[in-house]
Amino acid sequence: MATPVLTSTDALRDAVSTPAALRRFLHGLPGVDQVGCEARVATLSSRSIKTTSKQWALDLAISMIDLTTLEGQDTLGKVRALCAKGRRPDPADPTCPPVAAICVYPDMVVTAKEGLDGSGVQVASVATAFPSGRATLDIKLQDTRAAVADGADEIDMVIDRGAFLSGSYQQVFDEIVAVKQACGRPGGDSAHLKVIMETGELATYDNVRRASWLSMLAGADFIKTSTGKVQPAATMPVTLIMLEAVRDFREATGRMVGVKPAGGISTAKDAIKYLVMVNETAGDDWLDPHWFRFGASRLLNDLLMQRTKMTTGRYSGPDYFTLD
Amino acid sequence: MSFEYAPAPESRAVVDLKSSYGLFVDGEFVDGNGHAFKSVSPATEEVLAEISEATEDDVDKAVAAARRAYTRTWSTMPGAERAKYLYRIARIIQERSRELAVLESLDNGKPIRESRDVDIPLVAAYFFYYAGWADKLEYAMPGSAPRGSVPLPLGVAGQVIPWNFPLLMLSWKIAPALAAGNTVVLKPAETTSLTALLFAEICQQADLPPGVVNIVTGAGETGRALVGHPDVDKVAFTGSTEVGKAIGRTVAGTRKSVTLELGGKAANIVFDDAPIDQAVEGIVNGIFFNQGHVCCAGSRLLVQESVYDDVLARLKRRMASLRVGDPLDKNTDVGAINSSEQLSRIRDLSQVGEAEGAERWSPPCELPDRGFWFAPTIFTGVTQAHRIAREEIFGPVLSILTFRTPAEAVEKANNTPYGLSAGVWTDKGSRILWMASQLRAGVVWANTFNRFDPTSPFGGYKESGYGREGGRHGLEAYLAK
């Protein structure tokens, strides 16, 4: 029997009381019909966003980017360059907004923090043995604490997909709770926690819905699709299900959770489709960098190119936009 | 922050509207002898064109042209040759799809998104599909004709179509008729003749032999003359049950064979284990697609009581995001009501719903000042005894009822004189199969609604008509048994 999603806070408290209750709750969530979900995405993708609304959407999308570099070959120089780009994406146009955050590995947090000083751009650090998450809990927690201590404003953790797929929901839940605690700072506040579900490994839409609720119940500030290291990364149907989840979660608890699709979104056209989907699914409260982010590296330059086209009426070549 | 979608109008420039249109008889456009009538854009009440009315005499000429073409060319032409013409027509429809979509939205009031993404692609698909059958007719009805012989066409088909899917209904009628070797005289609805006349132009462009397709325009009188014409061998009608019954009486006792596709009052049944977000989309698509001007619309929502509050809340929230307005705007979800007559009928029945005690709700939405508009509307607290649960409204009006058990859902769904379609929403496969076997409806959709495909037969039980259109079954209606 399906559990109505518009449920009470009490029911949610019960849901996390025992491992069996958690399992019952997650399996009682309404299923997702794959065909219907993808059809809805196709309809939303057919929206035509032109002129003033396109201009507005392009700027919003830029301000929602977590500009990312997560490579083994990352250097201090690379991160510094990325910070400069994030602060001022279009050096030729001061009206261009900065991005939301720079997303790096934990050992780059200090450098990123320096590079972004005074800009308002956040530093996000991946943690918990990103991207696989295959390490012991104490190492994951230490990874997190180190990044927070170095000044990370946001932590992007990965869930234990192996535990999730084998049905050990409580283990995944407890781990998120522990990482959330590790995000705490001495002053009592805490780094924002984004929970990466790696939807490409969860395989089914039903699993995406369950993982979304599991993460939110465990205290996630954001739910995020992917590490970017697994294909498929972010897709529109998966993001639609997550948007439905945060919408329903707010109905049930009053608490808002952010959504971050990451990986594979590389064109302005796609970014605008996502914003339309946010608008018509979760609603305009989520049309804000506090509640919706794009994890991307290539996307920014296409947004800038489209933005320049809107203001000048001409397309310019890729050489007019900085590499990082 | 709120995301305002700037106007995104599809250009009208692609359509070359003439000030007046005649009939299409024997491969030529000719003036009708009746009074000219106006075709208006339902979104603005702008007069789009004047159209000739075909008199009995004009219909007679059209039937005579169809008979000549049948005897001399079309029925004797090898199927593979007929297929070439149909393929050519299908390709031209694809090439001119934008023009057809814009004209359909202008004349009918449906959103360009639907005419562009649903109607016109399906029109081409039906022609492609039946083109493929033209040289394979001996496999259409296995065992019906002696081995090795090809089943024979019926002759001249008189076809009358409605205004809700003007070009799509034309394709459902003309494509199988022509593939089987019949010739046709088709009468489009008087409020939506323009795409049928553009189709006539496409027939010319495709070099279709004169007389194979004839279009006679006009209202009820023209239709009566066509249906009652003694030299018509086959009558095919899509429209209201009332007119369908009159046609049934007209052809009773004659040699004419008949297919009727009439009204409906479909139940869209949502069980408590349904994929809820997709079910809500399906409810919206079931009743607000094409402004509810759909014979198979899911106009009765049956929700299991245990999820009623949840479904209703989600439905209302979803309805608030529907964009009602200019049919040519690419972001419009719900367009204009096709005519002032239809608008009055929808208003009347909605008032009856209120008077009978059902609770009416519409999302806040601004309707344009000019043109024919009706906000998406739902009625809660509806019972089987309400007129809005029994009569076809043919507009964006949904009656919501509840049920407790699968058996009760079946009982309520079948408790109607109609039986065109139904929808079942559940995660349980076995329940889908059981429901489908119990529901007295020609089409049962499972976890979807209002999906059409040329390979699938479509048609009704009870007062929703008889005969099937689409698929292999659709050919049977145009072949001699």
XYZ file of N, CA and C in Angstrom, chain B residues 158-374:
651
model
N -18.223 7.867 -48.420
C -18.650 9.194 -47.983
C -18.213 9.360 -46.540
N -17.388 10.367 -46.267
C -16.772 10.469 -44.939
C -17.070 11.838 -44.330
N -17.502 11.829 -43.098
C -17.835 13.077 -42.406
C -17.022 13.128 -41.119
N -16.274 14.213 -40.936
C -15.352 14.268 -39.799
C -15.624 15.488 -38.911
N -15.176 15.431 -37.672
C -15.459 16.493 -36.707
C -14.386 17.582 -36.695
N -14.602 18.548 -35.798
C -13.731 19.721 -35.766
C -12.635 19.634 -34.729
N -12.600 18.559 -33.941
C -11.624 18.557 -32.835
C -10.202 18.229 -33.271
N -10.080 17.279 -34.239
C -8.760 16.972 -34.812
C -8.923 16.980 -36.326
N -9.094 18.156 -36.930
C -9.544 18.201 -38.323
C -8.675 17.376 -39.281
N -7.382 17.627 -39.285
C -6.554 16.919 -40.263
C -6.270 15.482 -39.826
N -6.172 15.263 -38.533
C -5.905 13.910 -38.046
C -7.084 12.986 -38.379
N -8.313 13.483 -38.169
C -9.477 12.661 -38.494
C -9.564 12.427 -39.998
N -9.134 13.424 -40.769
C -9.086 13.239 -42.226
C -8.143 12.087 -42.565
N -6.996 12.054 -41.903
C -6.032 10.996 -42.223
C -6.555 9.629 -41.802
N -7.252 9.566 -40.659
C -7.818 8.286 -40.214
C -8.818 7.764 -41.241
N -9.503 8.695 -41.929
C -10.514 8.291 -42.895
C -9.915 8.024 -44.261
N -9.105 8.955 -44.753
C -8.676 8.873 -46.143
C -7.578 7.834 -46.345
N -6.617 7.758 -45.419
C -5.472 6.863 -45.652
C -5.892 5.400 -45.822
N -6.699 4.820 -44.895
C -7.068 3.409 -45.107
C -7.983 3.226 -46.319
N -8.872 4.197 -46.556
C -9.798 4.077 -47.687
C -9.014 3.990 -48.992
N -8.052 4.884 -49.161
C -7.275 4.910 -50.399
C -6.365 3.693 -50.524
N -5.776 3.288 -49.410
C -4.879 2.124 -49.445
C -5.641 0.898 -49.923
N -6.903 0.777 -49.496
C -7.703 -0.393 -49.848
C -8.250 -0.304 -51.270
N -8.138 0.876 -51.898
C -8.586 1.002 -53.283
C -9.911 1.716 -53.455
N -10.416 2.311 -52.390
C -11.647 3.095 -52.496
C -11.316 4.527 -52.912
N -12.318 5.255 -53.393
C -12.174 6.698 -53.570
C -13.090 7.368 -52.556
N -12.826 8.649 -52.268
C -13.561 9.266 -51.162
C -14.134 10.634 -51.503
N -15.264 10.919 -50.856
C -15.786 12.282 -50.779
C -15.841 12.588 -49.284
N -15.088 13.597 -48.866
C -14.988 13.880 -47.438
C -15.546 15.256 -47.130
N -16.337 15.301 -46.065
C -16.831 16.602 -45.608
C -16.204 16.943 -44.263
N -15.371 17.998 -44.242
C -14.843 18.451 -42.960
C -15.923 19.195 -42.183
N -15.680 19.410 -40.893
C -16.639 20.176 -40.086
C -16.652 21.623 -40.564
N -17.791 22.284 -40.431
C -17.916 23.627 -41.012
C -17.035 24.662 -40.323
N -16.650 24.395 -39.063
C -15.801 25.398 -38.403
C -14.317 25.170 -38.678
N -13.979 24.013 -39.243
C -12.553 23.710 -39.436
C -12.294 23.060 -40.802
N -12.571 23.792 -41.875
C -12.390 23.210 -43.215
C -11.010 23.462 -43.793
N -10.267 24.401 -43.206
C -9.110 24.928 -43.932
C -7.985 23.916 -44.161
N -7.686 23.101 -43.153
C -6.582 22.152 -43.390
C -7.000 21.058 -44.371
N -8.293 20.733 -44.416
C -8.744 19.749 -45.406
C -8.542 20.308 -46.815
N -8.759 21.621 -46.971
C -8.583 22.229 -48.289
C -7.095 22.352 -48.632
N -6.273 22.561 -47.604
C -4.828 22.552 -47.870
C -4.382 21.136 -48.221
N -5.025 20.157 -47.605
C -4.725 18.766 -47.957
C -5.082 18.499 -49.427
N -6.184 19.108 -49.882
C -6.569 18.956 -51.291
C -5.446 19.475 -52.196
N -4.846 20.583 -51.784
C -3.710 21.129 -52.538
C -2.553 20.133 -52.572
N -2.359 19.458 -51.432
C -1.282 18.454 -51.351
C -1.571 17.294 -52.297
N -2.859 16.926 -52.424
C -3.233 15.868 -53.365
C -2.851 16.283 -54.792
N -3.096 17.555 -55.112
C -2.705 18.058 -56.440
C -1.188 17.976 -56.605
N -0.495 18.424 -55.535
C 0.969 18.439 -55.571
C 1.532 17.021 -55.764
N 0.815 16.047 -55.215
C 1.269 14.657 -55.305
C 0.817 14.000 -56.604
N 0.146 14.775 -57.465
C -0.374 14.235 -58.734
C -1.347 13.082 -58.540
N -2.076 13.116 -57.447
C -3.087 12.083 -57.221
C -4.108 12.177 -58.354
N -4.494 11.050 -58.955
C -5.452 11.131 -60.069
C -6.734 11.867 -59.653
N -7.276 12.707 -60.529
C -8.474 13.490 -60.194
C -9.627 12.590 -59.747
N -10.352 13.039 -58.751
C -11.542 12.321 -58.317
C -11.292 11.288 -57.226
N -10.039 10.948 -56.974
C -9.761 9.948 -55.929
C -10.095 10.540 -54.550
N -9.735 11.803 -54.359
C -10.113 12.508 -53.134
C -10.922 13.735 -53.521
N -12.106 13.855 -52.948
C -12.938 15.041 -53.156
C -13.311 15.602 -51.797
N -13.255 16.934 -51.674
C -13.609 17.562 -50.400
C -14.822 18.454 -50.626
N -15.890 18.175 -49.915
C -17.068 19.052 -49.990
C -17.234 19.732 -48.639
N -17.339 21.058 -48.654
C -17.442 21.805 -47.407
C -18.886 22.190 -47.131
N -19.195 22.391 -45.882
C -20.565 22.759 -45.513
C -20.914 22.198 -44.158
N -22.156 22.407 -43.753
C -22.599 21.970 -42.434
C -23.476 20.722 -42.548
N -24.463 20.622 -41.676
C -25.286 19.424 -41.567
C -25.972 19.016 -42.865
N -26.493 20.012 -43.619
C -27.205 19.694 -44.861
C -26.286 18.972 -45.848
N -25.082 19.497 -45.980
C -24.112 18.894 -46.895
C -23.796 17.469 -46.460
N -23.637 17.305 -45.158
C -23.351 15.984 -44.621
C -24.485 15.010 -44.908
N -25.713 15.475 -44.702
C -26.884 14.613 -44.971
C -26.921 14.188 -46.433
N -26.642 15.187 -47.331
C -26.662 14.880 -48.762
C -25.612 13.819 -49.095
N -24.463 13.912 -48.461
C -23.383 12.959 -48.741
C -23.730 11.572 -48.210
N -24.152 11.528 -46.951
C -24.457 10.238 -46.322
C -25.622 9.549 -47.026
N -26.599 10.362 -47.480
C -27.788 9.780 -48.093
C -27.637 9.533 -49.583
N -26.514 9.913 -50.155
C -26.367 9.774 -51.617
C -26.423 8.305 -52.036
N -27.259 7.991 -53.034
C -27.444 6.572 -53.399
C -26.197 5.897 -53.956
N -25.254 6.682 -54.496
C -24.084 6.036 -55.088
C -22.902 5.929 -54.129
N -23.140 6.239 -52.861
C -22.080 6.060 -51.862
C -22.165 4.634 -51.315
N -21.045 3.922 -51.310
C -21.048 2.522 -50.866
C -20.735 2.367 -49.396
N -20.068 3.370 -48.866
C -19.551 3.206 -47.503
C -19.637 4.552 -46.800
N -20.152 4.549 -45.594
C -20.247 5.784 -44.824
C -19.355 5.655 -43.596
N -18.515 6.655 -43.396
C -17.689 6.681 -42.189
C -17.898 8.029 -41.519
N -18.199 7.968 -40.246
C -18.512 9.204 -39.527
C -17.808 9.217 -38.186
N -17.259 10.366 -37.845
C -16.785 10.601 -36.483
C -17.461 11.869 -35.997
N -18.083 11.794 -34.837
C -18.761 12.977 -34.316
C -19.678 12.605 -33.175
N -20.738 13.374 -32.993
C -21.594 13.183 -31.834
C -22.468 11.951 -31.975
N -22.842 11.385 -30.849
C -23.719 10.216 -30.835
C -25.077 10.548 -31.454
N -25.547 11.757 -31.213
C -26.836 12.184 -31.754
C -26.834 12.117 -33.283
N -25.823 12.725 -33.913
C -25.731 12.693 -35.378
C -25.473 11.273 -35.855
N -24.655 10.532 -35.095
C -24.365 9.150 -35.456
C -25.625 8.310 -35.535
N -26.531 8.536 -34.589
C -27.794 7.787 -34.601
C -28.612 8.152 -35.843
N -28.620 9.456 -36.188
C -29.365 9.898 -37.367
C -28.790 9.239 -38.623
N -27.464 9.151 -38.674
C -26.823 8.514 -39.832
C -27.195 7.043 -39.879
N -27.186 6.399 -38.715
C -27.576 5.000 -38.641
C -28.978 4.788 -39.215
N -29.886 5.713 -38.877
C -31.256 5.594 -39.403
C -31.278 5.792 -40.914
N -30.473 6.777 -41.413
C -30.469 7.077 -42.849
C -30.017 5.870 -43.670
N -28.966 5.210 -43.194
C -28.406 4.144 -44.019
C -29.041 2.778 -43.736
N -29.894 2.720 -42.709
C -30.518 1.441 -42.389
C -31.289 0.929 -43.599
N -31.124 -0.323 -43.902
C -31.864 -0.922 -45.007
C -31.219 -0.684 -46.363
N -30.118 0.063 -46.428
C -29.424 0.234 -47.708
C -28.248 -0.727 -47.751
N -27.557 -0.775 -48.879
C -26.394 -1.671 -49.016
C -25.143 -1.075 -48.390
N -25.259 0.177 -47.936
C -24.049 0.868 -47.460
C -23.498 0.224 -46.184
N -22.202 0.103 -46.142
C -21.623 -0.300 -44.860
C -21.219 0.967 -44.102
N -21.190 0.845 -42.788
C -21.040 2.029 -41.942
C -20.025 1.783 -40.834
N -19.197 2.797 -40.574
C -18.468 2.819 -39.312
C -18.755 4.144 -38.628
N -18.972 4.075 -37.337
C -19.299 5.267 -36.560
C -18.353 5.346 -35.370
N -17.771 6.512 -35.213
C -16.930 6.724 -34.028
C -17.526 7.921 -33.311
N -18.164 7.677 -32.172
C -19.036 8.684 -31.569
C -18.483 9.184 -30.239
N -19.382 9.576 -29.374
C -18.946 10.237 -28.146
C -18.372 9.285 -27.112
N -17.996 9.862 -25.976
C -17.461 9.051 -24.897
C -17.563 9.779 -23.571
N -17.410 9.016 -22.511
C -17.377 9.602 -21.168
C -16.424 8.719 -20.373
N -15.166 8.775 -20.784
C -14.211 7.778 -20.314
C -13.888 7.931 -18.842
N -13.711 6.778 -18.189
C -13.245 6.757 -16.809
C -11.731 6.650 -16.798
N -11.115 7.515 -16.032
C -9.671 7.446 -15.812
C -9.518 7.011 -14.352
N -9.028 5.793 -14.147
C -9.128 5.153 -12.830
C -7.763 5.126 -12.137
N -7.672 5.785 -10.986
C -6.388 5.876 -10.277
C -6.437 5.049 -8.994
N -5.630 3.989 -8.959
C -5.542 3.156 -7.759
C -4.520 3.726 -6.781
N -4.591 3.245 -5.534
C -3.733 3.848 -4.508
C -2.254 3.484 -4.673
N -1.955 2.489 -5.520
C -0.540 2.172 -5.736
C -0.035 2.753 -7.062
N -0.754 3.734 -7.586
C -0.369 4.313 -8.884
C 0.921 5.117 -8.759
N 1.683 5.212 -9.844
C 2.800 6.158 -9.874
C 2.194 7.571 -9.879
N 2.188 8.191 -8.723
C 1.256 9.287 -8.487
C 1.546 10.526 -9.340
N 2.818 10.885 -9.489
C 3.117 12.082 -10.281
C 2.763 11.873 -11.751
N 3.017 10.673 -12.247
C 2.679 10.401 -13.637
C 1.159 10.289 -13.805
N 0.484 9.774 -12.780
C -0.975 9.693 -12.852
C -1.577 11.096 -12.950
N -1.028 12.019 -12.180
C -1.545 13.392 -12.234
C -1.323 13.980 -13.634
N -0.157 13.726 -14.209
C 0.073 14.160 -15.594
C -0.954 13.528 -16.530
N -1.233 12.254 -16.294
C -2.179 11.545 -17.138
C -3.597 12.087 -16.997
N -3.953 12.497 -15.798
C -5.273 13.087 -15.583
C -5.352 14.394 -16.359
N -4.307 15.211 -16.233
C -4.274 16.498 -16.930
C -4.307 16.294 -18.445
N -3.477 15.373 -18.912
C -3.444 15.093 -20.343
C -4.766 14.486 -20.807
N -5.390 13.711 -19.945
C -6.643 13.053 -20.308
C -7.780 14.020 -20.541
N -7.816 15.101 -19.795
C -8.986 15.968 -19.909
C -8.660 17.360 -20.468
N -7.436 17.839 -20.312
C -7.140 19.190 -20.803
C -6.406 19.206 -22.138
N -5.937 18.051 -22.586
C -5.373 17.940 -23.931
C -6.439 18.366 -24.939
N -6.060 19.255 -25.847
C -6.993 19.722 -26.875
C -8.271 20.312 -26.273
N -8.123 21.017 -25.150
C -9.242 21.685 -24.467
C -10.361 20.707 -24.102
N -10.015 19.432 -23.991
C -11.045 18.439 -23.676
C -11.940 18.116 -24.856
N -11.615 18.690 -26.029
C -12.378 18.345 -27.239
C -11.835 17.040 -27.795
N -12.031 15.986 -27.035
C -11.505 14.682 -27.429
C -12.583 13.668 -27.100
N -12.985 12.871 -28.105
C -14.080 11.933 -27.864
C -13.689 10.906 -26.809
N -12.377 10.593 -26.735
C -11.940 9.598 -25.766
C -11.373 10.264 -24.505
N -11.676 11.538 -24.266
C -11.133 12.264 -23.111
C -11.463 11.542 -21.810
N -10.532 11.609 -20.873
C -10.767 11.000 -19.555
C -11.559 11.967 -18.700
N -12.858 12.094 -19.002
C -13.651 13.160 -18.389
C -14.229 12.769 -17.032
N -14.147 11.465 -16.699
C -14.561 11.044 -15.350
C -13.341 10.483 -14.646
N -12.921 11.167 -13.610
C -11.784 10.657 -12.849
C -12.309 9.829 -11.684
N -11.896 8.571 -11.628
C -12.267 7.716 -10.494
C -11.014 7.497 -9.660
N -11.028 8.020 -8.432
C -9.848 7.913 -7.564
C -10.170 7.033 -6.374
N -9.258 6.131 -6.056
C -9.451 5.307 -4.869
C -9.462 6.219 -3.635
N -10.412 5.986 -2.747
C -10.638 6.936 -1.637
C -9.402 7.135 -0.776
N -8.572 6.085 -0.637
C -7.414 6.188 0.248
C -6.354 7.167 -0.241
N -6.393 7.544 -1.512
C -5.412 8.530 -1.991
C -6.096 9.777 -2.554
N -7.385 9.894 -2.288
C -8.151 10.991 -2.894
C -7.583 12.366 -2.545
N -7.329 12.621 -1.258
C -6.852 13.957 -0.854
C -5.521 14.295 -1.517
N -4.645 13.306 -1.524
C -3.324 13.513 -2.101
C -3.436 13.806 -3.597
N -4.199 12.987 -4.303
C -4.343 13.178 -5.750
C -4.974 14.537 -6.053
N -5.992 14.884 -5.299
C -6.674 16.154 -5.562
C -5.735 17.342 -5.341
N -4.965 17.290 -4.256
C -4.036 18.392 -3.976
C -2.998 18.522 -5.086
N -2.492 17.386 -5.535
C -1.475 17.417 -6.597
C -2.076 17.888 -7.919
N -3.292 17.448 -8.170
C -3.947 17.851 -9.415
C -4.159 19.369 -9.453
N -4.619 19.909 -8.346
C -4.857 21.359 -8.295
C -3.554 22.127 -8.485
N -2.507 21.649 -7.823
C -1.219 22.329 -7.958
C -0.745 22.280 -9.408
N -0.920 21.136 -10.032
C -0.489 20.992 -11.425
C -1.324 21.868 -12.351
N -2.618 21.940 -12.080
C -3.496 22.744 -12.946
C -3.127 24.224 -12.889
N -2.602 24.649 -11.730
C -2.232 26.060 -11.594
C -1.068 26.414 -12.509
N -0.338 25.415 -13.002
C 0.786 25.737 -13.889
C 0.404 25.629 -15.367
N -0.855 25.293 -15.670
C -1.281 25.231 -17.069
C -1.339 26.637 -17.648
N -0.834 26.788 -18.860
C -0.829 28.098 -19.494
C -1.942 28.153 -20.537
N -2.937 28.974 -20.251
C -4.095 29.087 -21.138
C -3.933 30.356 -21.961
N -4.112 30.283 -23.263
C -4.035 31.514 -24.055
C -3.745 31.268 -25.520
N -3.137 32.261 -26.137
C -2.896 32.286 -27.581
C -2.434 30.929 -28.117
N -3.238 30.303 -28.963
C -2.865 28.982 -29.478
C -1.549 29.000 -30.253
N -1.186 30.133 -30.822
C 0.042 30.172 -31.609
C 1.285 30.412 -30.752
N 1.089 30.696 -29.466
C 2.255 30.825 -28.592
C 2.780 29.424 -28.280
N 4.096 29.236 -28.472
C 4.660 27.884 -28.328
C 4.591 27.377 -26.890
N 4.336 28.263 -25.936
C 4.272 27.828 -24.540
C 2.848 27.636 -24.027
N 1.875 27.719 -24.924
C 0.493 27.546 -24.492
C 0.165 26.062 -24.318
N -0.489 25.741 -23.197
C -0.901 24.359 -22.936
C -2.365 24.122 -23.291
N -3.187 25.131 -23.045
C -4.620 24.999 -23.303
C -5.053 26.164 -24.178
N -5.648 25.862 -25.314
C -6.018 26.892 -26.276
C -7.465 27.315 -26.149
N -8.040 27.710 -27.298
C -9.400 28.255 -27.302
C -10.433 27.162 -27.569
N -11.643 27.400 -27.055
C -12.781 26.527 -27.364
C -13.143 26.760 -28.823
N -13.497 25.684 -29.552
C -13.579 25.812 -30.993
C -14.662 26.759 -31.514
N -15.793 26.884 -30.822
C -16.864 27.735 -31.354
C -17.698 28.278 -30.206
N -18.468 29.313 -30.483
C -19.308 29.871 -29.424
C -20.397 28.879 -29.028
N -20.861 28.069 -29.992
C -21.882 27.054 -29.658
C -21.322 26.061 -28.644
N -20.102 25.605 -28.910
C -19.506 24.633 -28.007
C -19.266 25.261 -26.638
N -18.843 26.530 -26.649
C -18.602 27.229 -25.389
C -19.891 27.300 -24.567
N -21.019 27.597 -25.243
C -22.293 27.668 -24.495
C -22.638 26.318 -23.895
N -22.373 25.257 -24.657
C -22.703 23.927 -24.141
C -21.867 23.608 -22.894
N -20.589 23.957 -22.956
C -19.715 23.696 -21.809
C -20.178 24.518 -20.605
N -20.516 25.784 -20.862
C -20.991 26.640 -19.766
C -22.281 26.097 -19.166
N -23.201 25.701 -20.051
C -24.494 25.202 -19.565
C -24.306 23.988 -18.660
N -23.534 23.026 -19.168
C -23.377 21.803 -18.389
C -22.618 22.071 -17.088
N -21.681 23.025 -17.108
C -20.966 23.355 -15.879
C -21.918 23.983 -14.861
N -22.835 24.808 -15.359
C -23.819 25.382 -14.444
C -24.724 24.303 -13.859
N -25.066 23.344 -14.711
C -25.872 22.228 -14.217
C -25.116 21.505 -13.093
N -23.817 21.313 -13.298
C -22.998 20.652 -12.280
C -23.078 21.374 -10.948
N -22.966 22.708 -11.003
C -23.055 23.491 -9.764
C -24.451 23.387 -9.152
N -25.459 23.511 -10.022
C -26.842 23.469 -9.535
C -27.145 22.121 -8.883
N -26.508 21.070 -9.396
C -26.758 19.743 -8.815
C -25.916 19.489 -7.567
N -25.124 20.488 -7.177
C -24.445 20.387 -5.883
C -22.995 19.964 -5.911
N -22.417 19.798 -7.096
C -20.994 19.469 -7.149
C -20.187 20.741 -6.924
N -18.957 20.564 -6.423
C -18.149 21.742 -6.121
C -17.187 22.028 -7.269
N -17.243 23.265 -7.741
C -16.489 23.630 -8.941
C -15.200 24.338 -8.556
N -14.114 24.033 -9.249
C -12.843 24.705 -8.976
C -12.058 24.903 -10.267
N -11.489 26.092 -10.423
C -10.554 26.362 -11.519
C -9.362 27.087 -10.936
N -8.176 26.892 -11.511
C -7.024 27.662 -11.020
C -7.200 29.111 -11.445
N -6.546 30.035 -10.728
C -6.615 31.410 -11.185
C -5.986 31.489 -12.569
N -6.725 31.991 -13.546
C -6.093 32.194 -14.855
C -6.833 33.277 -15.611
N -6.045 34.113 -16.269
C -6.641 35.222 -17.013
C -6.997 34.751 -18.410
N -8.244 34.936 -18.794
C -8.644 34.538 -20.135
C -8.683 35.772 -21.032
N -8.295 35.621 -22.302
C -8.349 36.771 -23.223
C -9.769 37.325 -23.338
N -9.879 38.606 -23.685
C -11.202 39.250 -23.786
C -11.984 38.766 -25.003
N -11.260 38.623 -26.117
C -11.952 38.193 -27.328
C -11.749 36.711 -27.551
N -12.639 36.131 -28.328
C -12.508 34.709 -28.623
C -13.313 33.872 -27.642
N -13.197 32.552 -27.794
C -14.002 31.621 -27.000
C -13.085 30.889 -26.015
N -13.294 31.128 -24.735
C -12.367 30.600 -23.732
C -13.106 29.981 -22.565
N -12.512 28.954 -22.015
C -13.061 28.340 -20.809
C -11.897 27.823 -19.972
